[in-house]
Short mmCIF file of C-alpha atoms in Angstrom, two decimals:
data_model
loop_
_atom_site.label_atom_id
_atom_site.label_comp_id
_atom_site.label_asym_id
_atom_site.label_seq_id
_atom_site.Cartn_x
_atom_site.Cartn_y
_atom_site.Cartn_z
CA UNK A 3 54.97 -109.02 -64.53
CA UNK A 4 56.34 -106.22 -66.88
CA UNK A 5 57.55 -102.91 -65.32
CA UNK A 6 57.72 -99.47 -66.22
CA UNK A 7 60.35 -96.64 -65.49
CA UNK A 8 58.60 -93.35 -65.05
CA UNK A 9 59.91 -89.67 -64.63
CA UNK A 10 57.44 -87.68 -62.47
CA UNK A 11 58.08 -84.03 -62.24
CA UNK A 12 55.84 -82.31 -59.70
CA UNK A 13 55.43 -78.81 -57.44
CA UNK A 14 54.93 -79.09 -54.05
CA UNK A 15 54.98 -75.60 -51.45
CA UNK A 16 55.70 -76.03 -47.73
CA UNK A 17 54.49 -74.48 -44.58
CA UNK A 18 56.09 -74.13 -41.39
CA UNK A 19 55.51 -76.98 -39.15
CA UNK A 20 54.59 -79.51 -42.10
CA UNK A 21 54.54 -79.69 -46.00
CA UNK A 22 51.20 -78.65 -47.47
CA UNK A 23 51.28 -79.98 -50.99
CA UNK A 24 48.19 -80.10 -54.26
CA UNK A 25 49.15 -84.01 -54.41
CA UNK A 26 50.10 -86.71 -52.32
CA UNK A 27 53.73 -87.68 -53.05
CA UNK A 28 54.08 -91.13 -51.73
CA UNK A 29 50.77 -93.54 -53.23
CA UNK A 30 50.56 -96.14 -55.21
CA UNK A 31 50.88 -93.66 -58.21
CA UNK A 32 53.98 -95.67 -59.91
CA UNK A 33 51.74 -98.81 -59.99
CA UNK A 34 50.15 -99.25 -62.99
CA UNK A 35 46.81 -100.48 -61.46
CA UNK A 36 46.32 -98.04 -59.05
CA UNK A 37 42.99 -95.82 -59.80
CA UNK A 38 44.09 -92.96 -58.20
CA UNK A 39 46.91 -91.90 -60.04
CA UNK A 40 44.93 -89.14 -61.78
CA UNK A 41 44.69 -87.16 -57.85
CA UNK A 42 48.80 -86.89 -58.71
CA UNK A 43 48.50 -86.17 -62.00
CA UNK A 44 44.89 -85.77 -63.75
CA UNK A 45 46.26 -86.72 -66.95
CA UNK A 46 46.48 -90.55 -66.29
CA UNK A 47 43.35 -92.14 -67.48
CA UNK A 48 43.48 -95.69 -65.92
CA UNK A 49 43.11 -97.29 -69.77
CA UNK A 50 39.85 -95.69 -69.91
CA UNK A 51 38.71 -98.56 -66.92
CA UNK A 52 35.61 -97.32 -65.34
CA UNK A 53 35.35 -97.98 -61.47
CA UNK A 54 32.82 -96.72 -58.87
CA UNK A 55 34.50 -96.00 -54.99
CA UNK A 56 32.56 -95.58 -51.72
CA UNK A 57 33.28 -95.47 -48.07
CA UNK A 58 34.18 -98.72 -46.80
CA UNK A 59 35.34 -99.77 -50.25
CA UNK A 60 37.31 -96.59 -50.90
CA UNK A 61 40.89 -95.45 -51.08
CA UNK A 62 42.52 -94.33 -47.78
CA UNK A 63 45.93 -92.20 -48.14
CA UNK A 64 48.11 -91.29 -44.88
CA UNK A 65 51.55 -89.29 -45.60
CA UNK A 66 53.78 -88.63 -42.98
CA UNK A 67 56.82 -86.21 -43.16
CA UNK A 68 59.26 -85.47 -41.00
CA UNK A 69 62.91 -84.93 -39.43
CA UNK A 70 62.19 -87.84 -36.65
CA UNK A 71 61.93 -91.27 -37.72
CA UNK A 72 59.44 -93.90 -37.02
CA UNK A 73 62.25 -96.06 -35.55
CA UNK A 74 62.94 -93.13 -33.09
CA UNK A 75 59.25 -93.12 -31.86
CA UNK A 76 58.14 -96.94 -31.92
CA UNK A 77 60.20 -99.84 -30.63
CA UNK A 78 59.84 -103.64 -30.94
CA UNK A 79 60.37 -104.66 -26.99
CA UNK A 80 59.35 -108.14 -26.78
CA UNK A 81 57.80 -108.91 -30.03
CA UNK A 82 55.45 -105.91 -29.37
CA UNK A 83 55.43 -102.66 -30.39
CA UNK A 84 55.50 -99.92 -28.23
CA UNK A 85 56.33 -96.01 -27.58
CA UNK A 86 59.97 -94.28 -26.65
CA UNK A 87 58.48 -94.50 -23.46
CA UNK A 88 58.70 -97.88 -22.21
CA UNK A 89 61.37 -98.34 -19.51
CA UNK A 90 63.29 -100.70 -21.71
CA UNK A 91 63.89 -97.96 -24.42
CA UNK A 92 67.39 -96.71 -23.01
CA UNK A 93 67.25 -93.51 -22.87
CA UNK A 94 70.87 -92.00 -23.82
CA UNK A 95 70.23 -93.87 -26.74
CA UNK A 96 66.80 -92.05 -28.06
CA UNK A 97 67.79 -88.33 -26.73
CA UNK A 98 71.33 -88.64 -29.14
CA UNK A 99 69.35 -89.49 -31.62
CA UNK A 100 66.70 -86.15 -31.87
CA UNK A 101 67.82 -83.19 -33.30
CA UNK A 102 67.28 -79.66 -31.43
CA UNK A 103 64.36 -79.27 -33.22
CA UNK A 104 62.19 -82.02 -34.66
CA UNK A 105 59.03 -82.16 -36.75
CA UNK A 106 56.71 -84.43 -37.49
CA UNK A 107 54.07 -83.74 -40.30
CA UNK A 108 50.87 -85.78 -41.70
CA UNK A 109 48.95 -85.78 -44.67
CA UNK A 110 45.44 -87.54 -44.84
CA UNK A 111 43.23 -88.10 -47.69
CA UNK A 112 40.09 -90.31 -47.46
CA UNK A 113 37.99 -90.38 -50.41
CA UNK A 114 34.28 -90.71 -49.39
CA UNK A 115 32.58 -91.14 -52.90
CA UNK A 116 34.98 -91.52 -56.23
CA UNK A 117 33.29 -92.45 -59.90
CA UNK A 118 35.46 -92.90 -63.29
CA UNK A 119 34.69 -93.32 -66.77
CA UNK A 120 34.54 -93.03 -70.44
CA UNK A 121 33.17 -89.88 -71.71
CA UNK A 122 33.27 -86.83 -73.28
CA UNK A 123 35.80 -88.24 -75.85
CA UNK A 124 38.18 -88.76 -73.02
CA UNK A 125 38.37 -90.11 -69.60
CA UNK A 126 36.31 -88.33 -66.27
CA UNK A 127 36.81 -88.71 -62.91
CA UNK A 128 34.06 -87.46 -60.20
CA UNK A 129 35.59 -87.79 -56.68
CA UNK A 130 34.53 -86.38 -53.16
CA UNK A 131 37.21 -86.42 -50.35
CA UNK A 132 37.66 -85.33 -46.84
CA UNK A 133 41.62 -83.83 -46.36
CA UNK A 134 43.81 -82.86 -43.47
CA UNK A 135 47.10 -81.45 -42.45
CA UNK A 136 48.47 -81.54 -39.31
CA UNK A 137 52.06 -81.11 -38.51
CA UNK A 138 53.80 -80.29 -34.92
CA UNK A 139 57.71 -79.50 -34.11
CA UNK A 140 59.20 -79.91 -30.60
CA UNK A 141 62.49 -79.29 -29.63
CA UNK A 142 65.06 -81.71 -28.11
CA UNK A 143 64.70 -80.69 -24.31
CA UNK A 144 60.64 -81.66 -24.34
CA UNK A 145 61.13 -84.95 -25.33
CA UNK A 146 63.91 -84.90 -23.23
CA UNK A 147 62.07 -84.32 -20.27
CA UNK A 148 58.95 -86.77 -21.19
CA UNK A 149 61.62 -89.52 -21.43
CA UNK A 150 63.73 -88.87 -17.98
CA UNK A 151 61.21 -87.48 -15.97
CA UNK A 152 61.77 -84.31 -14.16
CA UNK A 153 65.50 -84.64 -13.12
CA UNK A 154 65.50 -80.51 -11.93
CA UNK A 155 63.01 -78.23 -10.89
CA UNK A 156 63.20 -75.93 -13.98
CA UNK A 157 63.13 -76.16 -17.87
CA UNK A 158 63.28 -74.08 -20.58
CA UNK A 159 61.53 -75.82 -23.09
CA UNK A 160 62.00 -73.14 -26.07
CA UNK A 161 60.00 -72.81 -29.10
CA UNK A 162 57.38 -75.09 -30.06
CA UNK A 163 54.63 -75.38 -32.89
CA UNK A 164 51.83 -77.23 -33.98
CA UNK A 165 49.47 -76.21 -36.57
CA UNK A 166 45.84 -78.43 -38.30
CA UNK A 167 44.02 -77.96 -41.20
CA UNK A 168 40.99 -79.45 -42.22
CA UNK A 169 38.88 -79.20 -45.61
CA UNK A 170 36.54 -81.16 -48.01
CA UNK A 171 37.47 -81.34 -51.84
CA UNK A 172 34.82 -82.21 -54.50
CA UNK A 173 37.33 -82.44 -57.86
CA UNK A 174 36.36 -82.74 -61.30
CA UNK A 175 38.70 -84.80 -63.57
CA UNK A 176 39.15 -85.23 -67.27
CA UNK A 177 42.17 -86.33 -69.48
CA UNK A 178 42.45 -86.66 -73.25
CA UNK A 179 44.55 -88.75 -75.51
CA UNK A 180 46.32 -86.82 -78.27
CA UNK A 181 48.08 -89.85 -79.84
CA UNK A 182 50.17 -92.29 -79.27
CA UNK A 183 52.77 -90.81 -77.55
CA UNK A 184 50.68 -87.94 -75.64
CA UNK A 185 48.15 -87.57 -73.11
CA UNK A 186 47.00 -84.35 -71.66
CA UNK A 187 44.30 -83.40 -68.69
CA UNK A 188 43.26 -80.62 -66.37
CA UNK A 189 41.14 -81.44 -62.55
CA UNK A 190 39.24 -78.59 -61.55
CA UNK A 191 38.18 -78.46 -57.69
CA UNK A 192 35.66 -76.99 -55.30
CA UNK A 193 37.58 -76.48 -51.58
CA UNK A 194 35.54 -76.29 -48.96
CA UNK A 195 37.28 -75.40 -45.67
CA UNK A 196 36.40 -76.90 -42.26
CA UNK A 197 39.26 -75.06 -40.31
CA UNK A 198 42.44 -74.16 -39.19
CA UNK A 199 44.63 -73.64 -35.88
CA UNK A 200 48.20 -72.36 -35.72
CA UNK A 201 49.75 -72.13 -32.60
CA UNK A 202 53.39 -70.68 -31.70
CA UNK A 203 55.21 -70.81 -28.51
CA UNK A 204 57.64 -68.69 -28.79
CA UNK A 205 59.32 -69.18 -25.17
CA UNK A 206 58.55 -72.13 -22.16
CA UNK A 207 60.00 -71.68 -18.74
CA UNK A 208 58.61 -74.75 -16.37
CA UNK A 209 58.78 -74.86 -12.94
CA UNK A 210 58.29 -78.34 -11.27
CA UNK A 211 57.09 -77.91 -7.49
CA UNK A 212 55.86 -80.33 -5.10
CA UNK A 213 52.63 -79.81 -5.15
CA UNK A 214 52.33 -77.97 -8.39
CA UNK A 215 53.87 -76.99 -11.46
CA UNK A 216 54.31 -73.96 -13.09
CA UNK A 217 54.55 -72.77 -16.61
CA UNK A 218 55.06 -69.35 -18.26
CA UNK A 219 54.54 -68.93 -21.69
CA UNK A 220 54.88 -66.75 -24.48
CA UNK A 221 52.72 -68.07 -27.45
CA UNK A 222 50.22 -66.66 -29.69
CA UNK A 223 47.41 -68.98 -31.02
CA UNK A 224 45.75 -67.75 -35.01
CA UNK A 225 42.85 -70.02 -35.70
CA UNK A 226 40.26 -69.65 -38.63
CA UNK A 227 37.23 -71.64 -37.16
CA UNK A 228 33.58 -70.51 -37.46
CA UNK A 229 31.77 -70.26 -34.07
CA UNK A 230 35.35 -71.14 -31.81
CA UNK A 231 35.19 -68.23 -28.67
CA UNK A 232 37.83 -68.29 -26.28
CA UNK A 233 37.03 -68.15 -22.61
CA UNK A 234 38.96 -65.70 -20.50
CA UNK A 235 39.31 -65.39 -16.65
CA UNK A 236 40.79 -62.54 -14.02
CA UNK A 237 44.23 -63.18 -12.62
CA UNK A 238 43.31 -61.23 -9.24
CA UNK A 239 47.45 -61.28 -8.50
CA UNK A 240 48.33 -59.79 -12.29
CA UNK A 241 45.17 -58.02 -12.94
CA UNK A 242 44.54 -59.34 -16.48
CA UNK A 243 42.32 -61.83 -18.33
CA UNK A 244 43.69 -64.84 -19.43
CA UNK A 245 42.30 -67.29 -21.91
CA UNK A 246 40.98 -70.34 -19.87
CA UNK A 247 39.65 -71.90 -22.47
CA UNK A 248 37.62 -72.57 -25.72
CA UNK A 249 34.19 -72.92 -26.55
CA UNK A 250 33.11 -73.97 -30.18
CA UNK A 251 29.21 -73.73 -30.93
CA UNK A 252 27.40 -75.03 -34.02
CA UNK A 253 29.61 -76.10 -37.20
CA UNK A 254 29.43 -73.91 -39.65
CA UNK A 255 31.80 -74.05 -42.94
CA UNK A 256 34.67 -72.01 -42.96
CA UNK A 257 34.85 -70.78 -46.47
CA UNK A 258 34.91 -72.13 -50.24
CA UNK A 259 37.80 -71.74 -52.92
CA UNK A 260 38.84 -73.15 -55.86
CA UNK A 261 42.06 -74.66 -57.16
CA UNK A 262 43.06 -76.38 -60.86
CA UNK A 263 45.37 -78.58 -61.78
CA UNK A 264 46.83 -79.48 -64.85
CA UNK A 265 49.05 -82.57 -66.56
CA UNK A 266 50.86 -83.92 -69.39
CA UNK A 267 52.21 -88.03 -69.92
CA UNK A 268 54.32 -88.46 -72.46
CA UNK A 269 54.97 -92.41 -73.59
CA UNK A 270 58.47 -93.14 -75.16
CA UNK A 271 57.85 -96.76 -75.35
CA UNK A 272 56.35 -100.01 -73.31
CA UNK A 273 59.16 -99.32 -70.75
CA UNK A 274 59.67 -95.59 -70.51
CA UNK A 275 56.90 -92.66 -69.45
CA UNK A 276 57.44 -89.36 -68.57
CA UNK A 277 54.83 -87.33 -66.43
CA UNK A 278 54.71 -83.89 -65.77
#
């Protein structure tokens, strides 16, 4: 088996609760047989290999990001693997290990219908694909609490996040070969948008009674959703409306865009490639 060394540079932007990026960063893009190294960088042209993809036979990509740590979520108890939950997690031990704030961010790319080949003195890639981002951040006293179990009758949680988005992207792929040494290509996509939900809370006070619990909140929740209503009811004690819910009717799309990327590889030798 012969290796290569590659040099990828890439832009990526980030958002608050999780990293939104054009690519997905951790693939199987170093490998030299993986056909979807042109979604990273539509210059790669798989040797000009065609290949057909379809659900069930398709390429599934799940990203996660984030300032917790598998290890600090999922434990081996027992040969099996369970949650920071279990009894047999010590607990001193997982609370020293969070940070005041923690996020946790994931990336998901499924690619319903992909098609590549030869064409167009180059190399073409059709491919459909279903995307979403979805990140959360929770501070240190929430997980606290879920792991100890109310030990007083009042918390103040603090700030807390979580924010989804959800959209279809139908991309259209071509790279050329210059020469020998250089290789050049440009994806241009259609973004169709299913949604999006941001919610903030920007202060928690819980109060745990007896017989009920308690929780005032200040949070403000920005979604872009065709057909979502919020459902509001009459606090006789306050005298104000208070959303009580959601209702979301027929599903409608939420908007179309476009977006272009564009790529260079440059090949040194057998062993060295740089990709930009």
């Amino acid at each position: 088996m012969k290796l290569k060394s590659y040099i990828l540079l890439t832009v990526t932007g980030a958002l608050a609760a999780a990293s939104a990026s054009a690519q997905n960063l951790a693939s199987g893009y170093f490998d030299d047989n993986y056909e979807y190294r042109y979604q990273l960088n539509p210059a790669m042209g798989n040797d000009d290999n065609g290949f057909v993809s379809m659900p069930g036979l398709g390429n599934l990509n799940v990203g996660t990001n984030g300032t917790v740590g598998v290890n600090k979520l999922f434990y081996n108890i027992d040969g099996q693997t369970t949650t920071f939950l279990n009894p047999k997690v010590d607990a001193t031990d997982f609370v020293n290990g969070l940070r005041n704030n923690n996020r946790i961010g994931v990336d998901l790319r499924e690619t319903i219908l992909a098609v590549g080949f030869k064409g167009l003195w180059g190399y073409n890639t059709v491919t459909l694909s279903a995307r979403a981002n979805v990140g959360v951040y929770v501070p240190k006293d929430l997980l606290r609490l879920a792991k100890y179990g109310a030990e007083n009758n009042r918390y103040q949680i603090g700030k807390m996040g979580a924010q989804a988005t959800a959209w279809a992207e139908l991309a259209l792929n071509h790279s050329q070969k210059l020469n020998d040494h250089w290789r050049v290509g440009g994806s241009m996509k259609l973004l169709i948008g299913a949604g999006n939900i941001d919610a903030r809370f920007h202060n928690t006070d819980l109060v745990l009674n007896e017989d009920n619990w308690v929780a005032t909140v200040d949070a403000e929740l920005n979604n872009s959703v065709r057909n979502l209503t919020y459902k509001t009811s009459y606090n006789d004690r306050t005298d104000r409306e208070y959303v009580s819910g959601f209702h979301y009717g027929d599903f409608k799309l939420n908007g179309i865009g476009a977006a272009f990327d564009f790529g260079a590889v440059y090949t040194l030798n057998s062993d060295w490639e740089f990709s930009a």
